[in-house]
mmCIF file of C-alpha atoms and ligand atoms in Angstrom:
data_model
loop_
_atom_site.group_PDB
_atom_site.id
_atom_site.type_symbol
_atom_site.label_atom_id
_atom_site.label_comp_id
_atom_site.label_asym_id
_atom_site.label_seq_id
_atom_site.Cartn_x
_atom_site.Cartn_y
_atom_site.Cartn_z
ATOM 1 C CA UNK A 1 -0.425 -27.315 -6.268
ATOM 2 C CA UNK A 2 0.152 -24.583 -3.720
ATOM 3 C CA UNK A 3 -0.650 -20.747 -3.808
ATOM 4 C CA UNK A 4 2.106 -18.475 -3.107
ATOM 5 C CA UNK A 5 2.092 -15.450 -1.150
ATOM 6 C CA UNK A 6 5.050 -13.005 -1.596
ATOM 7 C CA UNK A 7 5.590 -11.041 1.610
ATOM 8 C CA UNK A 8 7.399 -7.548 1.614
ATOM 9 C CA UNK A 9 9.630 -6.522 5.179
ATOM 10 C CA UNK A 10 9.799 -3.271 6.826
ATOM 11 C CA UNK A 11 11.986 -2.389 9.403
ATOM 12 C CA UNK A 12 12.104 -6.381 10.526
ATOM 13 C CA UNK A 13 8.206 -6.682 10.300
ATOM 14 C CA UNK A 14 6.176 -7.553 7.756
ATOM 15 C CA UNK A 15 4.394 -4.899 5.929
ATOM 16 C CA UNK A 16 0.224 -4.259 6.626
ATOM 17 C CA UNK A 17 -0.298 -4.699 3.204
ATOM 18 C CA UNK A 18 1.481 -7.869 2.508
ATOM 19 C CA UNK A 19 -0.863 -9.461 5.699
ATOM 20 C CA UNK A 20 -3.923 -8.922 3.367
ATOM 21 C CA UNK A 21 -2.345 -10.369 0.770
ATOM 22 C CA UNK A 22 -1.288 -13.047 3.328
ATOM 23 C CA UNK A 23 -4.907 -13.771 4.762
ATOM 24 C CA UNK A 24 -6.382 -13.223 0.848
ATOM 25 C CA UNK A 25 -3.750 -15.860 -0.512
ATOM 26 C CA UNK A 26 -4.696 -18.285 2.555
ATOM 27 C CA UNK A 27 -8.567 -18.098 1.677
ATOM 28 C CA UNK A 28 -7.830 -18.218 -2.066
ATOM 29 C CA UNK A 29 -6.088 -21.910 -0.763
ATOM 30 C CA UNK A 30 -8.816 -22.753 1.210
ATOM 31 C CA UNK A 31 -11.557 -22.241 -2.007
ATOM 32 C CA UNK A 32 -8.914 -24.566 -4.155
ATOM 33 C CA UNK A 33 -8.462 -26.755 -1.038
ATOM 34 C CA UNK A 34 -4.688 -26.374 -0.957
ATOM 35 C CA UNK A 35 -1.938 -24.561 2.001
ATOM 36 C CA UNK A 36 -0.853 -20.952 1.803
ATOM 37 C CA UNK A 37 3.075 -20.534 1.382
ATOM 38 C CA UNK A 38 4.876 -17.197 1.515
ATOM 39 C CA UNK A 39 8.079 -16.427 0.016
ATOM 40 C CA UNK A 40 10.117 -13.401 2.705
ATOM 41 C CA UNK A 41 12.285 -11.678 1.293
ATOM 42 C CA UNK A 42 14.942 -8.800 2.814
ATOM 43 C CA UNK A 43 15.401 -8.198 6.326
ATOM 44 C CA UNK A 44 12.599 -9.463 8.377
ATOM 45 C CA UNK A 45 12.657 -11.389 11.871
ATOM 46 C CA UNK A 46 11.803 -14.993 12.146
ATOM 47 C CA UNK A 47 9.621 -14.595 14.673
ATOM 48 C CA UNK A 48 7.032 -12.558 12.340
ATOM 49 C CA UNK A 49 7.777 -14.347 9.778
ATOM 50 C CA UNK A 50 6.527 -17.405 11.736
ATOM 51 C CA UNK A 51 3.365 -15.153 12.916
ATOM 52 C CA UNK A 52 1.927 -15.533 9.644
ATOM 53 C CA UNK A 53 0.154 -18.572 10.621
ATOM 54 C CA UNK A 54 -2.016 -16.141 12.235
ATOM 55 C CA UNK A 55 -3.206 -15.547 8.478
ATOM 56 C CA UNK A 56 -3.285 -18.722 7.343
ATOM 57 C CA UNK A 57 0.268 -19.291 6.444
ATOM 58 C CA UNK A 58 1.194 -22.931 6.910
ATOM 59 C CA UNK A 59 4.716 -22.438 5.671
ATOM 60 C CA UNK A 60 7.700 -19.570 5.287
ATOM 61 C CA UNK A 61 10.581 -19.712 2.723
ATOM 62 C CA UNK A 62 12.623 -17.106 3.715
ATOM 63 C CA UNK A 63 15.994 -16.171 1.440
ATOM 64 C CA UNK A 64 18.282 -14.557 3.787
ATOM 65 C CA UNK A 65 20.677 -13.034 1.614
ATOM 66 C CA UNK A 66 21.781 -10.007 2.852
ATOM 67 C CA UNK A 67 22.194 -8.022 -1.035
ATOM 68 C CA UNK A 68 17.967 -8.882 -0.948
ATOM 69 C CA UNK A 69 17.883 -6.109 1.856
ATOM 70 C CA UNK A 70 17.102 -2.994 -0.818
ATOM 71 C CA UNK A 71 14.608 -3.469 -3.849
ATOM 72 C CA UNK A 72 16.624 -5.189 -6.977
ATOM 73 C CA UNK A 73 13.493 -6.299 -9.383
ATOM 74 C CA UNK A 74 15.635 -9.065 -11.143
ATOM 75 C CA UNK A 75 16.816 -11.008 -7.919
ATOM 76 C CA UNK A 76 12.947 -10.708 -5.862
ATOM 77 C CA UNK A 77 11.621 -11.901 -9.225
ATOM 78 C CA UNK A 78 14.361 -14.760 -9.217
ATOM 79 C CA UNK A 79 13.955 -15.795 -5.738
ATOM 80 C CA UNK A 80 10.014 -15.707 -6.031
ATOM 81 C CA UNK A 81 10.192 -17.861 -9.213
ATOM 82 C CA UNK A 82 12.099 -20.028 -7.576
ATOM 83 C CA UNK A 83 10.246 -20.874 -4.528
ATOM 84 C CA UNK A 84 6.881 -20.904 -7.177
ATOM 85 C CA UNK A 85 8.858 -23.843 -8.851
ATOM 86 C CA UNK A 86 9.475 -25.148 -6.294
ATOM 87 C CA UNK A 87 6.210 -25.154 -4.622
ATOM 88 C CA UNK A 88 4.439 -26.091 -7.933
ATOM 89 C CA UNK A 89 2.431 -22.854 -7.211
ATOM 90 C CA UNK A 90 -0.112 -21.694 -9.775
ATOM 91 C CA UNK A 91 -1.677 -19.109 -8.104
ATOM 92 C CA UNK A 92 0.924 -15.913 -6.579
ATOM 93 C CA UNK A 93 -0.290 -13.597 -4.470
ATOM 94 C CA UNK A 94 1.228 -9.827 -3.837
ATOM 95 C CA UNK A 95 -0.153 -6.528 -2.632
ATOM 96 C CA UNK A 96 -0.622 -3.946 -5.371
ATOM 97 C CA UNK A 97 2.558 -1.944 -3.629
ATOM 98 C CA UNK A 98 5.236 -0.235 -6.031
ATOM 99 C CA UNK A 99 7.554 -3.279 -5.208
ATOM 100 C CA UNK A 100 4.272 -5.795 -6.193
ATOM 101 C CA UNK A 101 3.733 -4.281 -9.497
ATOM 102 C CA UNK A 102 7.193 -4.402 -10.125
ATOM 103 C CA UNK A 103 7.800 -7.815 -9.501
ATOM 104 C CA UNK A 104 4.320 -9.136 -10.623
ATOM 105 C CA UNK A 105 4.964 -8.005 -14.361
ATOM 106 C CA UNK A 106 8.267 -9.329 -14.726
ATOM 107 C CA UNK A 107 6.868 -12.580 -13.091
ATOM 108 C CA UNK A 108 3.715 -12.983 -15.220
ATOM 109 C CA UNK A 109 6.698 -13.063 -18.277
ATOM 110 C CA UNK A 110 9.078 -15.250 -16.744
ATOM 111 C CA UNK A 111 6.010 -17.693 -15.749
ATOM 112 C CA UNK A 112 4.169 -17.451 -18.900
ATOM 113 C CA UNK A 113 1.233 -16.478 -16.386
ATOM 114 C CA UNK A 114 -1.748 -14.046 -16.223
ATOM 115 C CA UNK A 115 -1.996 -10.877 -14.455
ATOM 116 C CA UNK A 116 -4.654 -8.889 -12.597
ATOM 117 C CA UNK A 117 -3.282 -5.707 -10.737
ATOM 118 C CA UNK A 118 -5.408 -3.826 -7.972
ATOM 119 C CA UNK A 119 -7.824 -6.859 -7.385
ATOM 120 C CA UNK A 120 -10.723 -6.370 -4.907
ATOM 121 C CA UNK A 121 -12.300 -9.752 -4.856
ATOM 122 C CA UNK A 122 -12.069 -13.621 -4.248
ATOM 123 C CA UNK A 123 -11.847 -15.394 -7.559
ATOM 124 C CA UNK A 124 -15.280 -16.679 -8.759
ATOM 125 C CA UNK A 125 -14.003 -20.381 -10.106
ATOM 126 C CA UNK A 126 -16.988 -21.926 -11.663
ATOM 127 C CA UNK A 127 -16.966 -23.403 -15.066
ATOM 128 C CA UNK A 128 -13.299 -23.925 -14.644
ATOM 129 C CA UNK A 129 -12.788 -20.058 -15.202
ATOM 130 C CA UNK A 130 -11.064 -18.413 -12.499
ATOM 131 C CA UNK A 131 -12.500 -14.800 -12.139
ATOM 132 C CA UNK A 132 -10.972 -11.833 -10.289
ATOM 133 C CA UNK A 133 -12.442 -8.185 -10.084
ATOM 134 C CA UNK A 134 -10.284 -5.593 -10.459
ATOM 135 C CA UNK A 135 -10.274 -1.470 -10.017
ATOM 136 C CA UNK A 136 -10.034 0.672 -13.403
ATOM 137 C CA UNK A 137 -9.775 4.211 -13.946
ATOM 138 C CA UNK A 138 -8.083 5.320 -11.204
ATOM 139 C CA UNK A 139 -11.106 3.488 -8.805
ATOM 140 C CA UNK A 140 -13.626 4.856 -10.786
ATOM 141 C CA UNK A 141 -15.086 1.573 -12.335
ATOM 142 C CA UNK A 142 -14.236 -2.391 -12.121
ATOM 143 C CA UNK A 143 -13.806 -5.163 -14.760
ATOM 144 C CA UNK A 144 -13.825 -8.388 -14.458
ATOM 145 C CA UNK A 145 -11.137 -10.506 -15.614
ATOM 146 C CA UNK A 146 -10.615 -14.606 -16.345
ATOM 147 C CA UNK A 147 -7.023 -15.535 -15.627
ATOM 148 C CA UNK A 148 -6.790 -18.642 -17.794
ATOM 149 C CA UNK A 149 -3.170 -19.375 -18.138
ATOM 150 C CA UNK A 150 -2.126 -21.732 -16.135
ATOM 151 C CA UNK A 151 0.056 -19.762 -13.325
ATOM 152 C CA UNK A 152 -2.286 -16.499 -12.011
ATOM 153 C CA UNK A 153 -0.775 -13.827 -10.566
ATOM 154 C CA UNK A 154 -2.702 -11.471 -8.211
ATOM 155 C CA UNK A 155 -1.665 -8.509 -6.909
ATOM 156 C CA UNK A 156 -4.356 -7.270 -4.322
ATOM 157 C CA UNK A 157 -5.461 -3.572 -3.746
ATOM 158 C CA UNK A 158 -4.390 -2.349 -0.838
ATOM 159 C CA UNK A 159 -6.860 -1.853 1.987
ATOM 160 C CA UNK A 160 -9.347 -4.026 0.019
ATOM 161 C CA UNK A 161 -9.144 -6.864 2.400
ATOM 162 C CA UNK A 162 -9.463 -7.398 6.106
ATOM 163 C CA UNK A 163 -6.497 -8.984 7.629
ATOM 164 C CA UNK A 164 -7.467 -12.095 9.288
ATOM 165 C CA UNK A 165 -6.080 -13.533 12.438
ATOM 166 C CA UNK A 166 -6.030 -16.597 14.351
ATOM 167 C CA UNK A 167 -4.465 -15.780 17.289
ATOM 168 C CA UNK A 168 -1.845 -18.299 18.450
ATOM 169 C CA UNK A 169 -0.976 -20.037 15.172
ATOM 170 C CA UNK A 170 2.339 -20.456 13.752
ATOM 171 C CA UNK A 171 3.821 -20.712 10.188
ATOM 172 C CA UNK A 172 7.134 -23.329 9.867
ATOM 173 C CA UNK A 173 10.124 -20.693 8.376
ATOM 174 C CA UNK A 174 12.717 -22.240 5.898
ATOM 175 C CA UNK A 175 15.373 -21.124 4.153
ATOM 176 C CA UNK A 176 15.191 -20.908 0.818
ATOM 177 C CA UNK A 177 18.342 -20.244 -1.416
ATOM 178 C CA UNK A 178 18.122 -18.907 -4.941
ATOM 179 C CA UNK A 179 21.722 -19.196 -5.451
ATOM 180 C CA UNK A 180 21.946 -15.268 -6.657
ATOM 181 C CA UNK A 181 24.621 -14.657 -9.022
ATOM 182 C CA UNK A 182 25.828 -10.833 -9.565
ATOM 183 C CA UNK A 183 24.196 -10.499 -12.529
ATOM 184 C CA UNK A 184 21.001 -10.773 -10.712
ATOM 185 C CA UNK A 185 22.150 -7.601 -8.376
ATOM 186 C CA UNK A 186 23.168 -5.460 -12.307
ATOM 187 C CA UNK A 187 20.665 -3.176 -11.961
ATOM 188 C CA UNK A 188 20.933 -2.108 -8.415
ATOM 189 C CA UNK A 189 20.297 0.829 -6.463
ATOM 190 C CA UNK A 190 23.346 2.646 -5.161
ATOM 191 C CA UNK A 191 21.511 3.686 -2.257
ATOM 192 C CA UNK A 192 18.219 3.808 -0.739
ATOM 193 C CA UNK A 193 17.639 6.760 1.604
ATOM 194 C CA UNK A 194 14.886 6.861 3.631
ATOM 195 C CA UNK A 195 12.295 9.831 3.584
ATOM 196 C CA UNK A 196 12.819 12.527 6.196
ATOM 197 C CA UNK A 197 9.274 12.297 7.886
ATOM 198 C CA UNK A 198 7.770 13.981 10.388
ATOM 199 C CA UNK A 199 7.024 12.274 13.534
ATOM 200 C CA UNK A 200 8.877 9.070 12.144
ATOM 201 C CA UNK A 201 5.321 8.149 10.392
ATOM 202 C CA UNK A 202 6.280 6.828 6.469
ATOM 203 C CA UNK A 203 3.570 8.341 4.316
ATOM 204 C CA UNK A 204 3.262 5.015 2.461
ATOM 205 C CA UNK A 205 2.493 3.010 5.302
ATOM 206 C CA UNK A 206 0.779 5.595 7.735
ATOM 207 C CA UNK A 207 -2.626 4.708 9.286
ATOM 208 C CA UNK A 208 -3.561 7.663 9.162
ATOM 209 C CA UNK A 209 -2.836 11.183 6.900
ATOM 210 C CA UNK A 210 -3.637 14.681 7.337
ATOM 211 C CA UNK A 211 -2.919 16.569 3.634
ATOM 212 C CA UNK A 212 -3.367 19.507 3.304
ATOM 213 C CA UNK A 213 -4.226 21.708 -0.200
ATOM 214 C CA UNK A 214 -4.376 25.172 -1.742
ATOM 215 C CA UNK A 215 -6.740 26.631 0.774
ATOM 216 C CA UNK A 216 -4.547 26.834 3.237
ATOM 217 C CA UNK A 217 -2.916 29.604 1.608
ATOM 218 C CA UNK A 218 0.714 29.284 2.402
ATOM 219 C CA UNK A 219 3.406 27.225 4.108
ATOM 220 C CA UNK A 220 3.673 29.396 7.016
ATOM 221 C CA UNK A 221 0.294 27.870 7.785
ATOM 222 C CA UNK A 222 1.521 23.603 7.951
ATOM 223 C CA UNK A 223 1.718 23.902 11.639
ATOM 224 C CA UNK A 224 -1.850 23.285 11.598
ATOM 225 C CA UNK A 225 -1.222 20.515 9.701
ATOM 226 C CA UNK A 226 1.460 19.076 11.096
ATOM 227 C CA UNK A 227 0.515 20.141 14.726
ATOM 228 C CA UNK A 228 -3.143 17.963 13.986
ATOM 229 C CA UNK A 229 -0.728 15.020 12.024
ATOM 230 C CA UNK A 230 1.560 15.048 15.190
ATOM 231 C CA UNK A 231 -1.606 14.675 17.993
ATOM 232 C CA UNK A 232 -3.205 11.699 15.528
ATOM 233 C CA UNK A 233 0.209 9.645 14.978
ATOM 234 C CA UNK A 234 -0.352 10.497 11.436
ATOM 235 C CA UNK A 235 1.674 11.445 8.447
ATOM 236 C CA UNK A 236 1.580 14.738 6.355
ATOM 237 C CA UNK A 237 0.869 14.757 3.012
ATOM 238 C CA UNK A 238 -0.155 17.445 0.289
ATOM 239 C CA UNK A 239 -1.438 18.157 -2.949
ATOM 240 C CA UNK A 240 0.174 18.448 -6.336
ATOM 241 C CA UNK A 241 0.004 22.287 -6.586
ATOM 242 C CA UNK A 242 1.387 22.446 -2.865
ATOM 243 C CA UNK A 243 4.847 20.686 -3.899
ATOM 244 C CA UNK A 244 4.841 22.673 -7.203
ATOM 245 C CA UNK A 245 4.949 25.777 -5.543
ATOM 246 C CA UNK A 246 7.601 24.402 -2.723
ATOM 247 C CA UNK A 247 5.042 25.024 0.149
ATOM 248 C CA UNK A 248 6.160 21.153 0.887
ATOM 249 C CA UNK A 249 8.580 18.682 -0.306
ATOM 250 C CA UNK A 250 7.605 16.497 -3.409
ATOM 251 C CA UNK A 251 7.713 13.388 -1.571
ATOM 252 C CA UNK A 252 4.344 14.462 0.232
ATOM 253 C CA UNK A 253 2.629 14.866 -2.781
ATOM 254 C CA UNK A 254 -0.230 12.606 -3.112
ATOM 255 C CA UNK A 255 -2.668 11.702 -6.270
ATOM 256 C CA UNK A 256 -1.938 10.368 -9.610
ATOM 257 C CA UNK A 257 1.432 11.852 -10.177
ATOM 258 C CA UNK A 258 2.420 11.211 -6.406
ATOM 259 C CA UNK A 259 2.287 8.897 -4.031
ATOM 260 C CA UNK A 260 -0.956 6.731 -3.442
ATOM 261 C CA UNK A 261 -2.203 5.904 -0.026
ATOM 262 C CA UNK A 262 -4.758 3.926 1.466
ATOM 263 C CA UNK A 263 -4.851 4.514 5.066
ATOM 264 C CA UNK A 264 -7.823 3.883 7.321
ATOM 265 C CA UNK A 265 -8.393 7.617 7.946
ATOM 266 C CA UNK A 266 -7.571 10.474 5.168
ATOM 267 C CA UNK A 267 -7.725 14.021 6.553
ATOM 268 C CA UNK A 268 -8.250 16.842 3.488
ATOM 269 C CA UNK A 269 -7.778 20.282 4.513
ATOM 270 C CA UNK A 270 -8.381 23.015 2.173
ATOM 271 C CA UNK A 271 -8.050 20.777 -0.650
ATOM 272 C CA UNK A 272 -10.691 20.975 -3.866
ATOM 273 C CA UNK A 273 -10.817 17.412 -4.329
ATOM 274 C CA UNK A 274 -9.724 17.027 -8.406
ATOM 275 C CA UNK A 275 -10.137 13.842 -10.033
ATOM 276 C CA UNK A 276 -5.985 13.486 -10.290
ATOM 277 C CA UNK A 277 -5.743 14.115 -6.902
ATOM 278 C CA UNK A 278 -8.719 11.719 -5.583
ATOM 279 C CA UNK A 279 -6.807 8.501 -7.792
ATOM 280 C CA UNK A 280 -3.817 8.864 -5.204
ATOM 281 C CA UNK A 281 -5.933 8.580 -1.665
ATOM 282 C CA UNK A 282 -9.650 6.918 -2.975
ATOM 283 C CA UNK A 283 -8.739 3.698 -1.609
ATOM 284 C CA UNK A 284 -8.248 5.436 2.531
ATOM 285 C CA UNK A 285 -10.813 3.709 4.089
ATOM 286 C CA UNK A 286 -12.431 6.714 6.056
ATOM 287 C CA UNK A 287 -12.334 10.212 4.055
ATOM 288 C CA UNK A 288 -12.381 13.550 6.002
ATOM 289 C CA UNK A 289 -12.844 16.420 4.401
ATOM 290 C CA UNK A 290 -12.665 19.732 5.779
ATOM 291 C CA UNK A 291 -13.561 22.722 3.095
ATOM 292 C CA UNK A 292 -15.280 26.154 3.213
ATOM 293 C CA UNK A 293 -16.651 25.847 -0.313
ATOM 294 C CA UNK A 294 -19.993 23.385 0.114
ATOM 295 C CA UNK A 295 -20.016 22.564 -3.602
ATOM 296 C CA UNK A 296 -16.177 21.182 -3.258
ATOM 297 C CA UNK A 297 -15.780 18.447 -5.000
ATOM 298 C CA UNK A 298 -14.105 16.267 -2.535
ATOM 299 C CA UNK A 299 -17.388 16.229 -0.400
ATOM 300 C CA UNK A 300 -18.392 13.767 -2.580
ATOM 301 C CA UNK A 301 -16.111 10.717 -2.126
ATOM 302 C CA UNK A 302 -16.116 11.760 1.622
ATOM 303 C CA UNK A 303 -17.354 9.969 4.541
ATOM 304 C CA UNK A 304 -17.985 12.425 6.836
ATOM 305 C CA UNK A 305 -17.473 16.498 5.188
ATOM 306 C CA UNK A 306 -17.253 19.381 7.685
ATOM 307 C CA UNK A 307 -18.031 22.445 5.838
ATOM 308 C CA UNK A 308 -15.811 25.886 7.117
ATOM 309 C CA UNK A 309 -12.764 27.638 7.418
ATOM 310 C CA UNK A 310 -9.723 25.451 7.878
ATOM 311 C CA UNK A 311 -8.122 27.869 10.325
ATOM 312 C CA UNK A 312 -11.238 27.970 12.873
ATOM 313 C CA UNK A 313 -11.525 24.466 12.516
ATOM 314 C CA UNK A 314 -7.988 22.466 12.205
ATOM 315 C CA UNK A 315 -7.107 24.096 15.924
ATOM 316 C CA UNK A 316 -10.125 22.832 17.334
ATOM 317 C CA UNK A 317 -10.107 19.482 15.970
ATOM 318 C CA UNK A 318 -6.215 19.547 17.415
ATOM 319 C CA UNK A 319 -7.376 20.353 20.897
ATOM 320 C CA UNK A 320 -9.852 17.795 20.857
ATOM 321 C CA UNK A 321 -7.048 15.131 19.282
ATOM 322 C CA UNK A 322 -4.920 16.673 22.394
ATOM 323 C CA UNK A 323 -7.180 15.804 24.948
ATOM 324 C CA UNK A 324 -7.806 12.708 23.595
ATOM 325 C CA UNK A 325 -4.602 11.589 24.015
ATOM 326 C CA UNK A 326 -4.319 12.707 27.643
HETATM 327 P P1 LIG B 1 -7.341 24.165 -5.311
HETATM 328 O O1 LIG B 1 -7.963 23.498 -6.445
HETATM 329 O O2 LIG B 1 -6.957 25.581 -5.467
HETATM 330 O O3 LIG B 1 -8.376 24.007 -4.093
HETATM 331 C C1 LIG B 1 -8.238 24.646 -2.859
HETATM 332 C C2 LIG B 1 -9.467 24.300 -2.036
HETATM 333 O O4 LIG B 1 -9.333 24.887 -0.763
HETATM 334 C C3 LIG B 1 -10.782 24.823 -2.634
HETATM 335 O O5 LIG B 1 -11.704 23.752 -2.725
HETATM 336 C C4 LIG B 1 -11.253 25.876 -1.634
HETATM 337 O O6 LIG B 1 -12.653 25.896 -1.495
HETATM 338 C C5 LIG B 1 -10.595 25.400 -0.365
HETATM 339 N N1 LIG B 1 -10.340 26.485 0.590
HETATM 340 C C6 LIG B 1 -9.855 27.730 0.350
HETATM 341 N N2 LIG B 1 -9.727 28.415 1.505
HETATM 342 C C7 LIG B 1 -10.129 27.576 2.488
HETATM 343 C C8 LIG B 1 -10.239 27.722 3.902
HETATM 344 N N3 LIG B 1 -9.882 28.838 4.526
HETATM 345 N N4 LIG B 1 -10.728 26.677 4.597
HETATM 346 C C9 LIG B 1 -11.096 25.518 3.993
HETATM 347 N N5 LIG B 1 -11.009 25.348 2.656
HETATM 348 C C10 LIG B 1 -10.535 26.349 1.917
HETATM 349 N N6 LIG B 1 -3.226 17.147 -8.047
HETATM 350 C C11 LIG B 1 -2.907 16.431 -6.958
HETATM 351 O O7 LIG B 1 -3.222 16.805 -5.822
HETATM 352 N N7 LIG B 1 -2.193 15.266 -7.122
HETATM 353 C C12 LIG B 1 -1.794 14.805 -8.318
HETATM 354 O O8 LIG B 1 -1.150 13.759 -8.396
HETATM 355 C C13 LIG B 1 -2.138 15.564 -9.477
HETATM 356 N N8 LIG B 1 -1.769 15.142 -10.715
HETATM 357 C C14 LIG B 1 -2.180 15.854 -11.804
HETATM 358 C C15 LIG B 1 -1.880 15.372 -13.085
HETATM 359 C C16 LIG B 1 -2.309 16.075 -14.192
HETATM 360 C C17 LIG B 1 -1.980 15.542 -15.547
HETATM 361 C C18 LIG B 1 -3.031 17.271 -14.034
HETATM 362 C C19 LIG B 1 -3.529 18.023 -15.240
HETATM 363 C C20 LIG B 1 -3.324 17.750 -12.775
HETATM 364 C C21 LIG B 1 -2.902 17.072 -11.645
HETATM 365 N N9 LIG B 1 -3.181 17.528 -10.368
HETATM 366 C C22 LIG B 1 -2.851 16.766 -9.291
HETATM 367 C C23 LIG B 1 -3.791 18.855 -10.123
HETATM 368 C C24 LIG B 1 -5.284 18.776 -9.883
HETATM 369 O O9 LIG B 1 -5.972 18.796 -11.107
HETATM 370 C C25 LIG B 1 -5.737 19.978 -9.039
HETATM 371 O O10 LIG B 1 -5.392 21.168 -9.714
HETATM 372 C C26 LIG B 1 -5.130 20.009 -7.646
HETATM 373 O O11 LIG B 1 -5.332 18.771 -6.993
HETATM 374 C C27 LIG B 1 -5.763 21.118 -6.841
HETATM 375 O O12 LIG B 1 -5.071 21.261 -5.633
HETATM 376 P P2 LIG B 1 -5.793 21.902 -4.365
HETATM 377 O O13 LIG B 1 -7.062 21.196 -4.130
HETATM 378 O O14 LIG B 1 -4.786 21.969 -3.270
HETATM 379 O O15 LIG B 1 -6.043 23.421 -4.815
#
């Protein structure tokens, strides 16, 4: 019995959050007292694949086939099922990304397994039980779940877990064939275009965000926005009513009918801080909020809350990023 770690690619690395679902996966192995295995699949470069012993990874089966290179649910789910026969893996591992949930629902059929979906702890495995928490309502409250079929499948909240790293080790890499047919490839995308973003910083994967809301009053005002994102290394992003009214492009919309991000610092700007808008970004590990109304609602889930007018503030704060950088 193995666990299983499935391992998502971007541009030829691995992505952040499939290395917490890496080092997760290789303590989960070490509490069973089994080895770590990750499945790769898409374009990725052996040599990080073989960096993942730096989680805890003793081995890497990587399926090379080239069609694997965009998103096709069927053939990752076929490919992952395979190397889970293969390992005799009952416990898989994924990060709660879009691509995770996808796969980890169509797995948990194909597997006859259990699934638990934005996971935030170790299982608990006494009594035979094997326990995982798990985020509800939007972040706002946690349940704990028993996984008792026999495969468990965990997809793991993103930012929930420190990536661990033991500098020097190295995972084996193997190739792994699922022998694809083109039925696999039916429902596939006829092309994936990447976003347009600003300063080359993916909104998804960005360490940090500046968003920006209502209270900035306009789009002729984003240069403070962008011109803070740009001096940080950050992507933009915005609220819901921002895209609506075509300040910004939809893609930068944030919260529970956008995009959800959890990068280690979120910068709000003139934004009220609504309960749809807080389920896309409660999971950033650092919130910043900057707001001239006290009793804002946002000041609450922030970590640090400077209270003013965005337009004496945001300059100063990009001077000081500025000179930082200098
Ligand atoms: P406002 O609520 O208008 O807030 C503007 C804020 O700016 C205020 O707090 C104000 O004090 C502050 N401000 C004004 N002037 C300044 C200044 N000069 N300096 C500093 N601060 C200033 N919203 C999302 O964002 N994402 C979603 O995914 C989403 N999904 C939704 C789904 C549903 C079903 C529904 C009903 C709503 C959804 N919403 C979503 C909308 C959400 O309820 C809020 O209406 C929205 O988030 C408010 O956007 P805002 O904070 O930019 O604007």
């Amino acid at each position: 019995m193995s666990v299983l770690v499935f391992v998502e690619g971007l541009n030829g690395e691995i992505k952040k959050s499939s290395l917490e679902a890496a080092s997760y996966g290789s303590q989960v192995a070490q509490q069973l007292g089994t080895t770590a295995t990750a499945v790769a699949i898409g374009e990725v470069q052996e040599d990080a694949l073989a960096r993942l012993g730096e989680q805890g990874i003793s081995r890497v089966l990587y399926d090379a086939d080239s069609r694997l290179n965009q998103f096709v649910a069927d053939a990752y789910v076929k490919v992952i099922a395979k190397a889970a026969q293969q390992e005799n893996a009952k416990v898989l591992v994924f990060s709660n990304s879009n691509i995770g949930a996808a796969v980890g629902s169509k797995l948990a059929v194909r597997l006859n397994g259990a699934l638990a979906t934005n996971v935030t702890s170790l299982p608990k495995t006494d009594g035979g039980q094997f326990v995982v928490t798990r985020g509800v309502f939007s972040g706002k409250a946690f349940a704990d779940v028993n996984l008792a079929a026999d495969v468990k499948i965990i997809a793991v909240k993103k930012n929930a877990f420190e990536i661990t790293q033991t500098a020097g080790n190295t995972a084996t890499v193997e190739k792994l064939s699922a022998e694809l047919s083109d039925a696999d490839f039916a429902a596939a995308p006829k092309e994936t275009v990447m976003q347009d973003t600003e300063g080359g910083v993916l909104l998804q994967e960005a360490e940090i965000v500046v968003s920006g809301g209502r209270g900035l009053k306009g789009p002729e005002n984003w240069h403070l926005v962008e011109d803070l994102a740009k001096a940080l290394g950050a992507a933009t992003a915005c609220s819901k009513p921002v895209s609506d009214l075509d300040w910004r492009p939809h893609h930068e919309h944030v919260g529970q009918t956008g995009i959800t991000v959890s990068p280690n610092l979120y910068i709000a700007i003139g934004i009220s801080g609504a309960i749809q808008h807080l389920a896309g970004v409660n999971s950033s590990k650092v919130i910043v909020v900057i707001n001239k109304d006290p009793e804002a609602p946002f000041f609450k889930a922030a970590d640090y809350g400077i209270v003013g007018d965005a337009f004496e503030i945001v300059p100063k704060l990009i001077e000081a990023a500025k000179a930082l950088d200098k």
